[in-house]
Amino acid sequence: MASQTKPDLGRVLVIGGCGFLGHHVVNQLVEKYTASVSVIDLRCIRNRRTESDGVKYFDADITDSAKLQSVFEEIKPDVVIHTASPPAQASVSVTHELFKKVNVDGTQAVVDACRSTGVKALVFTSSASVMSDNVSDLINADERWPVIRGEKQTEYYSETKAAAEQIVLEANRTGPSNLLTTAIRPSGIMGEGDTMTIYHLINIYRSGKNNIQVGDNNNIFDFTYAPNVAHAHLLAARALLLTHTSSTVPLDTERVDGEAFIVTNDSPVYFWDFCRAVWAAAGSDKGVKGVWTLSKDVGLVLGFLSECFFGLIRKPPTFNRQRIVYSCMTRYYNITKAKRRLGYKPLVSLDEGVRRSVKWFLEQEKENEKS
Amino acid sequence: MAIGPKQALYLLAHPVQLRSIIQWKLWHEPVHKRDPSKEPDTVKSCFHFLDLTSRSFSAVIQELTPELLLPVCLFYLVLRGLDTIEDDMTIPIEEKEPLLRNFKQYMETDGWTFDKNGPDEKDRELLVHFDDVIVELKKVKRPYYDIIADITVKMGNGMADYALNAELNANGVQSVEEYEEYCHYVAGLVGDGLTRLFVEAKLANPHLLGRPDLAESMGQFLQKTNIIRDVEEDFRDNRRWWPKDIWSKYVDKWEDIFKPENRAKALECSDEMVLNALKHTEDCLFYMAGMKEQSVFNFVAIPQAMAIATLELVFRNPAIFDKHIKLNKGDACQLMLESTQNLRVLCEVFRRYVRRIHKKNDPRSRHFLAISVQCAKTEQFIETLFPQQDPTKLAHDGKPGELAQQPNMQVSEAFFLLAAVLGVLFLVGGLMIGSAWLLGARFDQVFRDFDEKVKAGKSLVSSAATAIPSAIRDEL
């Protein structure tokens, strides 16, 4: 592999390139591709590459379309990878306004800037959650499953992601330069830089709640190691550039432009087994004996009581019914489409991904303690 | 099937298993039944040797469709003949090698028999009367014969190579690659031959010929499961098939894996072996989806169902390092019932057993997550064969304007609900206590009683408390 020439992507702009997923995209661009890489982020402080890698960083808010336009004009990107979004399940709650402003209006601004500056390919980070109503199971779902919108979509984050995805895909083959677009829908991202999945799970372990299981643990979930998701983005970018050079529209069964792709580690796993693997990587030496199993119904009652309690003391609940529902839900996907059309295959196994993510988390913590 | 007194007691205590046995005995109706009355003597002789040499396969072979009944029986006997030569340590290697490599010539020579097997070789009778097999081989349809001969040559050469491999014979299998190559020669090739026979008879999907990896997986899965289960028996016979590249991660010397003090390590090692076997489940199910006739389906499905159940039995089971374990008869009959119906029922068997494997999985093992993923992937594959969800239907249900589910209660709403429940509870409770009091209940008496008991308890506690220091004093 090393002896092969690195694929050329031209001038690539990564929006949100200092963020969790974005910085993995930047890492791969630097390490595995020939590209002139630029990054836009709110404040380019975290996750920066060293000076010698030649990545150019621009501080910009994507909801400021004038500023965005001027950065686009300066860079003149061939490819734009748009990964920016407020976190879906952060430790601090994000307001609906912010989700809408960044995900919907911001994405519209990105699409406008792409069209007016002759960008050839736009890859957008959507979310596999756009297909979930957060209650019903998704069993081996693929891209034919409907996107859940409106009042059926109980997570506002997913609603805004779906709206943004629609904007991006409808912009396909429009504009003077014939912009090509694609959306990647990852499920359950975790990895180095993760402040959600791994963070929450390690908190549960630290507070000694890892001996509780809700539901029968036969529910299957998809978690995805972030560098694999980044890899899928860049495969999509390559495919779009290739399509862009061709004068004919590809066959429907081979098309990448105007399409959404679900991306996972191709390693569906029982929900609580994933949690236990994270806990084991974080140092837990517990087996499954002595684990309390609560039925989903009991869990829902407890979640409800917790909501009442936190409602009375007027604080956001640390534990609620939606968490119970998630931990009992089946939600896994079939990624045949990404495999066939993008040539996607996870670079790192789920097992190895968990180990690396937890290791990063623990090291990070040590460094923070020192400083 | 003979049942001893010990087993009878066991079955009485396990009525579900007894029920499975009775059901299988009473209700199993073979799709085809061979009719010995119309068979020539040489055919009868072939089936006689099939019964003698195979415990598990004889019954399923004899229920095969008449078109394939004899070809598959002969295929089995030829391979068994090869195996009997390879297995026999009393035959010197200089004699053994040409016998194995040239077996195809022998099986084409009228009247050829072989009586140089040692007296202890359990299947020596087969080769002593091999001329009967040869007679029938000559009558088999040419395409079937060619397949049998081709596999015989390949297996004979493979066995000869193994017999000559001094390094392997002295030290056992080294790498995972060697392990899988061994499984290929003893089982994968059989899968290949059978698939070609099925397709030739138009009883299996011809696309299977374009996916030889699927037939290979069928054989690998059976063989690997047996190798894991038989680890202790093989050790006693001075044989080892677990690859050194795997076990050397857990113990320094092979015999150490059987020592009771190394149980935890041995189990983790067996985890890796089970994980390696589990990777074939999807291929196996895919392969069996290509069977087009019931008796052929049964023929391939029964051993596979037994294998997944055996894999579950050996998984995280320390007993495999102490003794030979096997499925009990009730479970075996239940599995036979379920694997002689259709792919869907068989898939449910696989789902049931991968879930059991996942339930036994231990987070402390380094293979924990990989095993869990492989179990879930098996379930995912079953889902692709028989989807539970239909996207077109879901899309229709999701049409805007239709009744939206509102599963989440508002917190305030729920709070009032709880308040209402508690309110009713207090009201009813109060009414009951009140009416009891009206009717003359002496609550004061109850409280006084309770008070006295508490006081008595306290004095007990305090005397115990004073007793402790004196005990310590005594100790000092």
Tab-separated table of C-alpha atoms in Angstrom, chain A residues 133 135-142 144-146 151-152 154 213 216-218 220 222 266-270 272-274 276-277 280 284-288 304-305 307-308 311-312 321-322 325 332-335 339 350-351 354-355, chain B residues 351 354-355 358-364 366-377 379-381 383-384 387-392 394-399 401-411 413-415 417-418:
chain	number	residue	atom	x	y	z
A	133	ASP	CA	-38.083	7.954	15.386
A	135	VAL	CA	-38.755	4.627	19.711
A	136	SER	CA	-39.226	2.048	16.969
A	137	ASP	CA	-36.592	-0.526	16.154
A	138	LEU	CA	-34.509	-0.247	13.025
A	139	ILE	CA	-33.629	-3.784	12.014
A	140	ASN	CA	-30.915	-4.105	9.391
A	141	ALA	CA	-32.131	-0.860	7.874
A	142	ASP	CA	-30.691	0.401	4.616
A	144	ARG	CA	-34.602	2.484	1.389
A	145	TRP	CA	-35.947	3.090	4.893
A	146	PRO	CA	-37.822	6.401	5.164
A	151	GLU	CA	-43.685	15.588	14.514
A	152	LYS	CA	-42.642	11.943	14.277
A	154	THR	CA	-38.663	13.466	18.410
A	213	GLN	CA	-28.537	-3.710	32.643
A	216	ASP	CA	-32.511	-8.447	27.764
A	217	ASN	CA	-29.388	-7.332	25.871
A	218	ASN	CA	-30.536	-8.971	22.664
A	220	ILE	CA	-28.317	-4.858	18.410
A	222	ASP	CA	-24.174	0.028	15.426
A	266	ASP	CA	-20.040	-3.221	9.651
A	267	SER	CA	-19.936	-4.717	13.136
A	268	PRO	CA	-23.393	-4.700	14.674
A	269	VAL	CA	-23.154	-5.560	18.339
A	270	TYR	CA	-25.441	-6.192	21.332
A	272	TRP	CA	-24.724	-3.824	26.563
A	273	ASP	CA	-21.844	-5.858	25.177
A	274	PHE	CA	-20.494	-2.704	23.595
A	276	ARG	CA	-19.032	-3.726	28.707
A	277	ALA	CA	-16.236	-3.711	26.169
A	280	ALA	CA	-13.326	-3.490	30.273
A	284	SER	CA	-13.297	-2.975	34.739
A	285	ASP	CA	-12.587	-6.561	35.748
A	286	LYS	CA	-16.236	-7.496	36.160
A	287	GLY	CA	-17.875	-10.438	34.494
A	288	VAL	CA	-21.612	-10.588	33.937
A	304	PHE	CA	-39.644	8.813	34.912
A	305	LEU	CA	-39.044	9.196	38.661
A	307	GLU	CA	-37.214	13.132	35.494
A	308	CYS	CA	-39.710	14.147	38.205
A	311	GLY	CA	-37.876	18.532	37.461
A	312	LEU	CA	-38.544	19.442	41.103
A	321	ARG	CA	-36.687	7.663	29.890
A	322	GLN	CA	-35.138	8.341	26.498
A	325	VAL	CA	-35.511	3.530	25.410
A	332	TYR	CA	-28.544	-1.443	13.243
A	333	TYR	CA	-27.955	-0.939	9.570
A	334	ASN	CA	-27.069	-2.699	6.380
A	335	ILE	CA	-24.226	-0.883	4.606
A	339	LYS	CA	-19.610	-1.158	0.258
A	350	LEU	CA	-14.639	-2.223	16.286
A	351	ASP	CA	-12.563	-4.045	18.872
A	354	VAL	CA	-12.820	0.747	21.296
A	355	ARG	CA	-9.352	0.114	22.680
B	351	ARG	CA	-30.324	-17.331	16.073
B	354	VAL	CA	-25.751	-17.464	18.754
B	355	ARG	CA	-27.812	-15.643	21.376
B	358	HIS	CA	-23.551	-14.156	23.375
B	359	LYS	CA	-25.150	-14.632	26.794
B	360	LYS	CA	-22.216	-16.764	27.956
B	361	ASN	CA	-19.652	-14.333	26.584
B	362	ASP	CA	-17.329	-12.935	29.264
B	363	PRO	CA	-16.292	-9.246	29.149
B	364	ARG	CA	-12.972	-10.119	30.729
B	366	ARG	CA	-9.902	-10.282	25.085
B	367	HIS	CA	-12.173	-11.788	22.416
B	368	PHE	CA	-15.375	-10.610	24.078
B	369	LEU	CA	-16.332	-7.864	21.640
B	370	ALA	CA	-15.275	-9.750	18.522
B	371	ILE	CA	-17.424	-12.727	19.552
B	372	SER	CA	-20.362	-10.472	20.322
B	373	VAL	CA	-20.004	-8.834	16.898
B	374	GLN	CA	-19.858	-12.212	15.170
B	375	CYS	CA	-23.041	-13.344	16.931
B	376	ALA	CA	-24.806	-10.117	15.966
B	377	LYS	CA	-23.547	-10.420	12.404
B	379	GLU	CA	-28.379	-12.384	13.310
B	380	GLN	CA	-27.952	-9.627	10.741
B	381	PHE	CA	-27.403	-12.174	8.009
B	383	GLU	CA	-32.321	-10.696	8.793
B	384	THR	CA	-31.127	-10.208	5.214
B	387	PRO	CA	-36.344	-9.397	6.806
B	388	GLN	CA	-38.721	-8.428	9.602
B	389	GLN	CA	-39.087	-4.875	8.365
B	390	ASP	CA	-40.364	-3.807	4.981
B	391	PRO	CA	-39.148	-0.346	3.968
B	392	THR	CA	-41.956	0.255	1.493
B	394	LEU	CA	-42.636	1.716	6.708
B	395	ALA	CA	-42.502	4.542	4.175
B	396	HIS	CA	-46.254	4.254	3.752
B	397	ASP	CA	-46.832	4.291	7.513
B	398	GLY	CA	-44.612	7.322	7.796
B	399	LYS	CA	-46.746	9.413	5.472
B	401	GLY	CA	-50.735	13.665	8.101
B	402	GLU	CA	-51.346	10.245	9.518
B	403	LEU	CA	-51.709	9.669	13.201
B	404	ALA	CA	-48.361	10.340	14.836
B	405	GLN	CA	-47.391	8.174	17.776
B	406	GLN	CA	-46.841	10.156	20.929
B	407	PRO	CA	-44.922	7.787	23.136
B	408	ASN	CA	-43.316	10.397	25.328
B	409	MET	CA	-45.358	11.876	28.112
B	410	GLN	CA	-44.605	15.443	29.098
B	411	VAL	CA	-42.919	15.658	32.499
B	413	GLU	CA	-48.308	15.493	32.616
B	414	ALA	CA	-46.554	12.556	34.211
B	415	PHE	CA	-46.122	14.482	37.452
B	417	LEU	CA	-50.464	11.415	36.986
B	418	LEU	CA	-48.163	10.369	39.796
